[in-house]
XYZ file of C-alpha atoms in Angstrom:
560
model
C -40.648 -42.713 15.571
C -37.811 -40.831 13.895
C -38.219 -37.270 12.683
C -37.899 -37.530 8.891
C -36.171 -34.163 8.807
C -33.188 -35.650 10.654
C -32.879 -38.853 8.591
C -29.768 -39.373 6.432
C -29.846 -40.913 2.979
C -27.401 -43.756 2.385
C -26.876 -45.262 -1.057
C -26.751 -49.073 -1.098
C -25.245 -50.733 -4.199
C -25.377 -54.534 -4.570
C -26.366 -56.828 -7.427
C -28.097 -59.261 -5.041
C -31.652 -58.195 -4.232
C -31.718 -60.052 -0.892
C -28.588 -58.248 0.286
C -30.080 -54.915 -0.715
C -33.284 -55.623 1.178
C -31.442 -56.867 4.277
C -29.051 -53.904 4.501
C -31.856 -51.421 3.758
C -33.944 -52.888 6.599
C -31.033 -52.608 9.040
C -30.394 -48.991 8.067
C -34.049 -48.025 8.198
C -34.400 -49.497 11.706
C -31.535 -47.256 12.812
C -33.193 -44.115 11.452
C -31.477 -43.797 8.076
C -33.106 -43.464 4.656
C -31.661 -46.223 2.432
C -31.721 -45.857 -1.358
C -30.882 -49.262 -2.877
C -29.893 -49.989 -6.488
C -28.654 -53.134 -8.223
C -26.172 -51.677 -10.743
C -23.294 -49.244 -10.823
C -24.936 -47.301 -13.660
C -27.987 -46.616 -11.504
C -25.794 -45.518 -8.607
C -23.743 -43.168 -10.771
C -26.913 -41.603 -12.211
C -28.211 -40.889 -8.698
C -24.888 -39.397 -7.585
C -24.606 -37.227 -10.662
C -28.082 -35.900 -9.982
C -27.584 -35.150 -6.260
C -24.469 -36.501 -4.573
C -24.747 -33.889 -1.781
C -27.887 -35.548 -0.456
C -26.131 -38.814 0.414
C -24.175 -39.170 3.643
C -22.462 -42.449 2.689
C -22.332 -45.324 0.191
C -22.414 -49.055 1.016
C -21.291 -51.232 -1.862
C -20.178 -54.750 -2.654
C -16.715 -55.350 -4.096
C -17.733 -57.938 -6.666
C -20.664 -56.862 -8.864
C -20.755 -58.503 -12.267
C -18.537 -56.748 -14.841
C -17.695 -53.769 -12.594
C -15.967 -54.213 -9.254
C -16.385 -51.905 -6.289
C -12.983 -50.256 -6.763
C -13.778 -49.200 -10.321
C -17.050 -47.829 -8.961
C -15.085 -45.903 -6.311
C -12.924 -44.289 -8.997
C -16.073 -42.987 -10.667
C -17.487 -41.777 -7.344
C -14.294 -39.854 -6.530
C -14.714 -37.971 -9.784
C -18.100 -36.814 -8.466
C -17.479 -36.471 -4.710
C -13.998 -36.734 -3.227
C -15.024 -37.091 0.426
C -18.228 -39.146 0.670
C -17.572 -42.234 2.859
C -17.660 -45.573 1.006
C -18.207 -48.829 2.920
C -17.074 -51.965 1.104
C -19.256 -54.785 2.413
C -18.044 -58.167 1.198
C -18.049 -61.868 2.013
C -14.442 -62.205 0.811
C -11.950 -63.503 3.357
C -9.327 -60.835 4.034
C -6.736 -63.531 4.741
C -7.064 -65.318 1.394
C -4.487 -63.077 -0.212
C -6.738 -61.068 -2.519
C -5.261 -57.846 -1.152
C -8.599 -56.021 -1.146
C -8.022 -54.584 2.356
C -4.883 -52.812 1.149
C -6.834 -51.402 -1.800
C -9.622 -50.218 0.505
C -7.351 -48.252 2.835
C -5.598 -46.536 -0.061
C -8.536 -44.139 0.023
C -8.803 -42.170 3.324
C -12.614 -42.260 3.395
C -13.143 -45.936 2.456
C -14.023 -48.583 5.066
C -14.323 -52.376 5.275
C -17.458 -54.173 6.527
C -17.745 -57.997 6.510
C -21.178 -59.200 5.380
C -21.146 -61.661 8.269
C -20.873 -58.832 10.811
C -23.533 -58.484 13.489
C -26.167 -55.837 12.808
C -25.048 -53.829 15.837
C -21.448 -53.757 14.558
C -22.592 -52.657 11.111
C -24.737 -49.848 12.463
C -22.124 -48.677 14.967
C -19.505 -48.366 12.232
C -21.889 -46.510 9.915
C -23.144 -44.215 12.678
C -19.610 -43.258 13.732
C -18.465 -42.391 10.207
C -21.705 -40.687 9.184
C -21.767 -38.745 12.454
C -18.229 -37.539 11.817
C -19.181 -36.470 8.286
C -22.167 -34.553 9.636
C -19.874 -32.647 11.980
C -17.409 -31.907 9.167
C -20.205 -30.660 6.919
C -21.592 -28.489 9.707
C -18.174 -26.981 10.381
C -17.613 -26.380 6.657
C -21.016 -24.729 6.363
C -20.291 -22.502 9.337
C -16.915 -21.575 7.874
C -18.480 -20.698 4.533
C -21.172 -18.605 6.216
C -18.539 -16.942 8.381
C -16.434 -16.238 5.307
C -19.423 -14.636 3.590
C -20.111 -12.541 6.691
C -16.474 -11.466 6.925
C -16.441 -10.579 3.249
C -19.509 -8.397 3.742
C -17.964 -6.872 6.880
C -14.788 -6.114 4.926
C -16.839 -4.284 2.277
C -18.650 -2.334 5.002
C -15.342 -1.366 6.596
C -13.814 -0.320 3.292
C -16.875 1.777 2.460
C -16.390 3.768 5.678
C -12.819 4.766 4.836
C -12.054 8.026 3.023
C -11.030 7.997 -0.641
C -7.732 6.164 -1.137
C -6.237 9.181 -2.890
C -7.124 12.849 -3.156
C -5.433 15.636 -5.094
C -7.327 18.771 -4.144
C -6.587 22.387 -5.001
C -4.240 22.902 -2.052
C -3.576 19.455 -0.571
C -3.232 15.763 -1.276
C -3.366 12.480 0.591
C -2.805 8.814 -0.192
C -3.879 5.842 1.948
C -2.730 2.201 1.915
C -4.933 -0.038 4.105
C -4.698 -3.804 4.432
C -6.222 -6.112 7.053
C -4.113 -9.007 8.273
C -7.138 -11.227 7.731
C -10.520 -10.351 6.218
C -11.380 -7.468 8.548
C -9.241 -4.848 10.235
C -8.894 -3.034 13.529
C -7.141 -0.111 11.781
C -9.099 3.047 10.993
C -8.271 6.223 9.129
C -10.117 9.470 8.480
C -9.262 12.452 6.294
C -11.740 15.359 6.137
C -11.691 19.153 5.569
C -11.597 20.810 8.990
C -12.663 24.390 8.698
C -11.177 26.958 6.349
C -7.741 25.992 5.029
C -7.332 23.020 7.349
C -7.668 19.252 7.139
C -8.083 16.653 9.891
C -6.310 13.294 9.681
C -6.846 10.501 12.208
C -5.064 7.149 12.109
C -6.050 4.595 14.750
C -5.218 1.000 15.632
C -7.679 -0.967 17.779
C -5.642 -3.440 19.803
C -6.484 -7.045 19.042
C -7.544 -8.919 15.937
C -10.588 -10.375 14.284
C -14.244 -9.584 14.713
C -14.083 -7.704 18.036
C -11.406 -5.295 16.779
C -13.303 -4.836 13.502
C -16.550 -4.008 15.310
C -14.731 -1.470 17.475
C -13.111 0.005 14.364
C -16.521 0.414 12.714
C -17.933 2.132 15.804
C -15.026 4.580 16.117
C -15.007 5.288 12.375
C -18.720 6.132 12.536
C -18.126 8.370 15.550
C -15.352 10.221 13.699
C -17.629 10.910 10.747
C -20.380 12.238 13.005
C -18.323 14.609 15.133
C -16.151 15.865 12.244
C -19.337 17.094 10.529
C -20.470 19.204 13.470
C -20.191 22.963 13.114
C -18.129 23.546 16.276
C -15.719 20.660 15.697
C -13.153 22.661 13.626
C -12.418 24.771 16.727
C -11.077 21.717 18.560
C -7.358 20.995 18.900
C -5.857 17.497 18.565
C -5.829 17.088 22.358
C -9.516 18.141 22.570
C -10.366 15.559 19.929
C -8.343 12.912 21.767
C -10.325 13.603 24.955
C -13.589 13.361 23.050
C -12.576 10.032 21.485
C -11.339 8.772 24.859
C -14.709 9.442 26.491
C -16.495 7.697 23.629
C -14.197 4.703 23.934
C -14.575 4.404 27.715
C -18.349 4.657 27.542
C -18.847 2.235 24.684
C -15.797 0.078 24.062
C -13.756 -0.113 27.268
C -14.640 -3.773 27.761
C -13.464 -4.602 24.240
C -10.011 -3.072 23.920
C -8.153 0.231 23.641
C -6.749 2.180 20.703
C -3.460 3.774 19.755
C -3.974 6.816 17.545
C -2.348 9.798 15.937
C -4.479 12.919 15.356
C -3.212 15.646 12.998
C -4.602 19.012 11.966
C -2.865 20.254 8.820
C -3.138 24.041 8.483
C -2.465 24.917 4.858
C -2.533 28.686 5.476
C 0.144 28.681 8.190
C 2.019 25.732 6.606
C 2.155 23.703 9.787
C 0.705 20.569 11.308
C -0.421 20.279 14.923
C -0.541 16.658 16.044
C -0.729 14.356 19.033
C 0.329 10.750 19.371
C -1.740 8.619 21.741
C 0.525 5.602 22.053
C 1.036 5.448 18.266
C 4.249 5.783 16.238
C 5.186 9.447 15.848
C 4.352 11.428 12.745
C 7.197 11.458 10.203
C 7.982 14.537 8.108
C 10.277 14.247 5.093
C 11.450 17.085 2.862
C 14.200 17.463 0.240
C 16.847 16.949 2.923
C 15.318 13.745 4.293
C 13.505 13.090 7.565
C 13.115 16.054 9.919
C 13.397 15.697 13.702
C 10.026 16.994 14.930
C 9.462 15.617 18.432
C 12.726 15.817 20.397
C 10.820 16.178 23.686
C 8.939 12.900 23.024
C 5.556 14.475 23.635
C 2.411 12.380 23.506
C -0.105 10.555 25.651
C -1.398 7.128 26.595
C -3.490 5.039 24.195
C -7.127 6.083 23.941
C -9.432 4.113 26.222
C -6.631 2.401 28.169
C -6.773 4.285 31.485
C -10.083 5.766 32.587
C -8.887 9.084 34.047
C -6.537 9.972 31.167
C -6.675 13.632 30.110
C -4.849 14.934 27.044
C -3.602 18.539 27.101
C -1.799 21.012 24.872
C 1.463 19.851 26.491
C 0.991 16.516 24.682
C 0.722 18.217 21.276
C 3.490 18.935 18.790
C 3.421 21.817 16.299
C 5.620 21.223 13.255
C 6.449 23.869 10.676
C 6.320 22.329 7.193
C 8.820 23.279 4.484
C 7.293 23.680 0.991
C 8.471 20.217 -0.089
C 7.402 18.466 3.129
C 5.479 15.204 3.093
C 3.836 13.911 6.291
C 3.546 10.198 6.953
C 1.829 8.163 9.652
C 1.576 4.408 9.995
C 0.211 1.827 12.391
C 2.750 -0.388 14.135
C 1.712 -3.289 11.911
C 4.251 -1.907 9.418
C 7.207 -2.779 11.625
C 5.633 -6.190 12.287
C 6.050 -7.238 8.655
C 8.307 -10.271 8.562
C 9.966 -12.866 6.354
C 8.498 -15.847 8.203
C 5.094 -16.880 9.491
C 6.191 -16.630 13.144
C 7.291 -13.006 12.746
C 10.848 -13.609 13.960
C 12.620 -11.834 11.096
C 10.940 -8.426 10.963
C 11.477 -5.536 8.585
C 14.320 -3.281 9.887
C 13.298 0.277 10.718
C 16.459 1.553 9.017
C 15.332 -0.105 5.793
C 11.864 1.423 6.149
C 13.338 4.878 6.563
C 15.817 4.550 3.698
C 13.286 3.120 1.230
C 10.599 5.617 2.242
C 12.892 8.629 1.846
C 14.193 7.451 -1.530
C 10.703 6.912 -2.908
C 9.543 10.344 -1.738
C 12.645 11.974 -3.206
C 11.917 10.250 -6.515
C 8.134 10.782 -6.525
C 7.813 14.458 -5.539
C 9.399 16.023 -8.679
C 7.601 13.512 -10.925
C 4.159 14.341 -9.553
C 3.385 10.759 -8.499
C 3.364 10.949 -4.696
C -0.071 9.345 -4.443
C 1.448 6.096 -5.747
C 4.299 6.175 -3.208
C 2.663 4.099 -0.383
C 1.767 1.377 -2.889
C 5.284 1.331 -4.351
C 6.723 1.227 -0.843
C 4.651 -1.781 0.236
C 5.383 -3.659 -2.972
C 9.107 -3.048 -2.488
C 8.906 -4.446 1.070
C 7.119 -7.551 -0.170
C 9.628 -8.053 -3.000
C 12.425 -7.914 -0.429
C 10.782 -10.852 1.344
C 8.858 -9.001 4.053
C 5.477 -10.330 2.988
C 4.140 -12.019 6.151
C 1.541 -9.826 7.845
C 1.454 -10.237 11.622
C -1.002 -7.340 12.051
C -3.190 -4.947 10.092
C -1.141 -2.306 8.261
C -2.212 1.222 7.340
C -0.103 4.005 5.815
C -1.295 7.604 5.564
C 0.609 10.214 3.565
C -0.492 13.842 3.251
C 0.829 17.300 2.539
C 0.401 20.519 0.620
C 0.025 20.159 -3.111
C 3.018 21.635 -4.888
C 2.418 23.198 -8.297
C 4.979 21.621 -10.631
C 5.425 23.649 -13.842
C 4.152 21.747 -16.853
C 2.259 19.167 -14.778
C -1.461 18.701 -14.315
C -2.621 16.448 -11.449
C -6.103 15.559 -10.255
C -8.268 12.794 -8.792
C -11.541 11.843 -10.453
C -14.625 10.083 -9.105
C -15.817 7.152 -11.163
C -19.019 8.492 -12.658
C -19.616 9.426 -16.315
C -20.433 12.990 -15.269
C -17.213 13.381 -13.248
C -15.136 11.823 -16.030
C -16.566 14.201 -18.608
C -16.033 17.213 -16.312
C -12.429 16.109 -15.677
C -11.761 15.828 -19.412
C -13.044 19.370 -19.905
C -10.953 20.651 -16.993
C -7.826 19.007 -18.383
C -8.593 20.517 -21.780
C -8.834 23.992 -20.260
C -5.434 23.523 -18.589
C -3.885 22.348 -21.859
C -5.317 25.358 -23.681
C -3.777 27.647 -21.075
C -0.447 25.895 -21.654
C -0.681 26.654 -25.349
C -1.317 23.130 -26.610
C -2.934 22.670 -30.012
C -6.637 21.850 -30.250
C -5.871 18.665 -32.175
C -3.478 17.405 -29.471
C -5.950 18.264 -26.712
C -8.750 16.405 -28.476
C -6.634 13.239 -28.863
C -5.532 13.381 -25.231
C -9.141 13.746 -24.080
C -10.251 10.770 -26.180
C -7.591 8.526 -24.659
C -8.393 9.806 -21.171
C -12.146 9.242 -21.468
C -11.674 5.800 -23.052
C -9.424 4.652 -20.220
C -11.607 6.104 -17.496
C -14.796 4.582 -18.872
C -13.022 1.246 -19.199
C -12.141 1.410 -15.492
C -15.702 2.510 -14.709
C -17.284 -0.329 -16.701
C -14.893 -3.200 -15.910
C -12.736 -2.253 -12.935
C -15.327 -2.330 -10.122
C -18.722 -3.713 -9.263
C -21.628 -1.373 -8.537
C -20.982 -1.422 -4.787
C -17.332 -0.348 -5.004
C -17.591 2.006 -7.955
C -19.524 4.618 -5.960
C -16.676 5.281 -3.531
C -13.631 4.824 -5.771
C -11.485 7.524 -7.327
C -8.639 7.462 -9.813
C -5.537 9.614 -9.911
C -4.367 11.342 -13.101
C -1.189 13.109 -14.190
C -0.639 14.865 -17.502
C 2.565 16.416 -18.768
C 4.377 17.237 -21.980
C 7.661 15.426 -22.519
C 9.461 16.538 -25.668
C 7.346 15.511 -28.674
C 4.644 13.601 -26.819
C 1.940 13.961 -24.200
C 2.323 11.597 -21.245
C -0.959 10.678 -19.545
C -0.773 8.562 -16.374
C -3.803 6.955 -14.704
C -3.719 5.293 -11.254
C -6.635 3.096 -10.258
C -7.365 0.232 -7.871
C -9.701 -1.695 -10.140
C -9.609 -5.277 -11.350
C -6.013 -6.588 -11.468
C -4.434 -6.494 -14.898
C -1.196 -8.072 -16.124
C 1.934 -6.217 -15.068
C 3.151 -5.002 -18.444
C 6.063 -2.707 -19.171
C 6.314 -1.844 -22.862
C 8.840 0.583 -24.297
C 7.230 3.595 -25.910
C 7.244 3.228 -29.655
C 6.949 -0.563 -29.791
C 3.356 -0.260 -30.908
C 2.931 -3.738 -32.390
C 3.701 -5.513 -29.130
C 2.353 -2.776 -26.888
C -1.166 -2.607 -28.199
C -1.721 -6.325 -28.545
C -0.798 -6.749 -24.859
C -2.359 -3.629 -23.439
C -5.621 -3.726 -25.346
C -6.351 -7.439 -25.567
C -8.990 -7.134 -22.843
C -10.615 -4.019 -24.302
C -12.584 -5.699 -27.080
C -15.809 -5.674 -25.047
C -15.605 -1.898 -24.885
C -16.041 -1.459 -28.650
C -13.869 1.389 -29.834
C -11.127 0.986 -27.193
C -8.673 -1.203 -29.089
C -8.791 0.780 -32.310
C -8.758 4.155 -30.577
C -5.702 3.497 -28.428
C -3.883 1.900 -31.366
C -4.476 4.961 -33.506
C -3.851 7.684 -30.946
C -0.882 6.365 -28.919
C 2.564 5.205 -29.898
C 3.266 3.324 -26.681
C 1.756 2.289 -23.363
C 3.328 1.187 -20.087
C 1.359 -0.710 -17.498
C 2.574 -1.562 -13.977
C 0.978 -2.841 -10.802
C 1.956 -1.938 -7.241
C -0.053 -4.212 -4.975
C -3.657 -3.233 -5.681
C -2.710 -0.075 -7.621
C -2.705 -0.145 -11.438
C -0.493 2.405 -13.157
C -1.100 2.987 -16.870
C 1.037 5.475 -18.835
C -0.080 6.516 -22.325
C 2.455 8.096 -24.704
C 0.461 10.249 -27.122
C 2.314 11.973 -30.010
C 1.946 15.728 -30.006
C 2.393 15.980 -33.818
C 2.495 19.763 -34.160
C 6.166 20.823 -34.489
C 5.395 24.526 -34.877
C 3.387 24.725 -31.688
C 5.928 22.494 -29.947
C 8.741 24.901 -30.777
C 6.782 27.862 -29.457
C 5.992 26.143 -26.165
C 9.573 24.918 -25.755
C 10.833 28.483 -25.978
C 8.527 29.435 -23.113
C 9.860 26.572 -20.996
C 6.412 25.169 -20.305
C 7.285 21.489 -20.424
C 10.312 19.357 -19.448
C 13.002 18.853 -22.091
């Protein structure tokens, strides 16, 4: 007796009842579940209803007004891969050419009606068995893909906010797995009074094992950074603590290169240690600063059991006021132009492009967008093949630029409203008119709520932030929003071209009610750009109060 749960349904199509009965009996004796019909219309109805439940089709070539090949064309519109056996009494040597027509389709097969039962069943069993294996593999791949997608969301949820502009400091993070999940980790947390801890790590290896190790280390970092006595630890102390954790829990899996930095905002210096990772880079107005001439550092974490990190492995770097600190995993230098990774991005190009972008971004108050602009530039130059996970971390002291207001905002209605009020207070202090402030706040809240409502799902929205910059440029207010929400078209529209600008920029806002009309009325131009996953939207809002504008200009409170 055959277990009915393991039987496979096979559709039999033939206009001769005796043939249908004979083939059905043969299939049933072999453990299959035959479903026999006498017309193509019946067969098509069954397939339309549930083609996934059939493992194969056995059909005649000549069936009244419709031949088997016309039937196959219909079947391929329903299921492109189901095996079709053409069982016919035609002589393949009579010149009808049906064999050639059969093999034109990669999953069609020929069976002579005169064939022995054993031959028929062997051919069917081989093809159906192969299809079972393919379906099993496909199912496993789909389940694995779903699991990896969930794992990727879990990993991303454990990372710090992509961008932060706090009262005294800022950071920006670009993180991309080579595949679905990553072995790279990054942490950025306040570390006692006036200090911040940054950790960038790279678990050696790829795939699930590296991702699991990353998740474990990331969790460990969050736990020990929250302890009361942790802020008293130096980078080398932290490296020793992480090394012991790695050896106890993950030594059989891999090891980790890491860079650990403590940024002291009061003393304007950063104390850091490299554990097998690329050195920290510090760039100021003069370009990159040499900060580790003695090549201090230690072995990768978890590599050698008796490794001990000491103060001699640390580097203390004094930071000029304009300094920006950057760290990256070595996946950056593994970017290449070809799949094999033979033509890799030159380090000289990395340095030149990085320094130019920082030099351009610092006075404009848009440093948080710099890592995203940098990676897009690399990809546009042809270095778009990822051989490894890539993570960039940029941090530094926040510099107060006259006439600029910068902040990051969490995506909640309460935070958005509080941010609008805070921006309004800054504008009032700058001497802006109440009417101009009100219009700026309306545009700001409309954009932010649009990102909140449409940019993320409920799972991602809770951990996302947006970056904002506000400044006065001559006779208009310039409001810039950076977010990593749903991709939007890359649009660059000259300020003032309102007819084209608003039709393009606001065409997807109709579901938000007032958005289209409000932006059309309050702005005279919008620019929209995309740098990888980062959306940049710039609103040009007329100031419209010449008297107040003249007073503020005399005080030098905004760029001319």
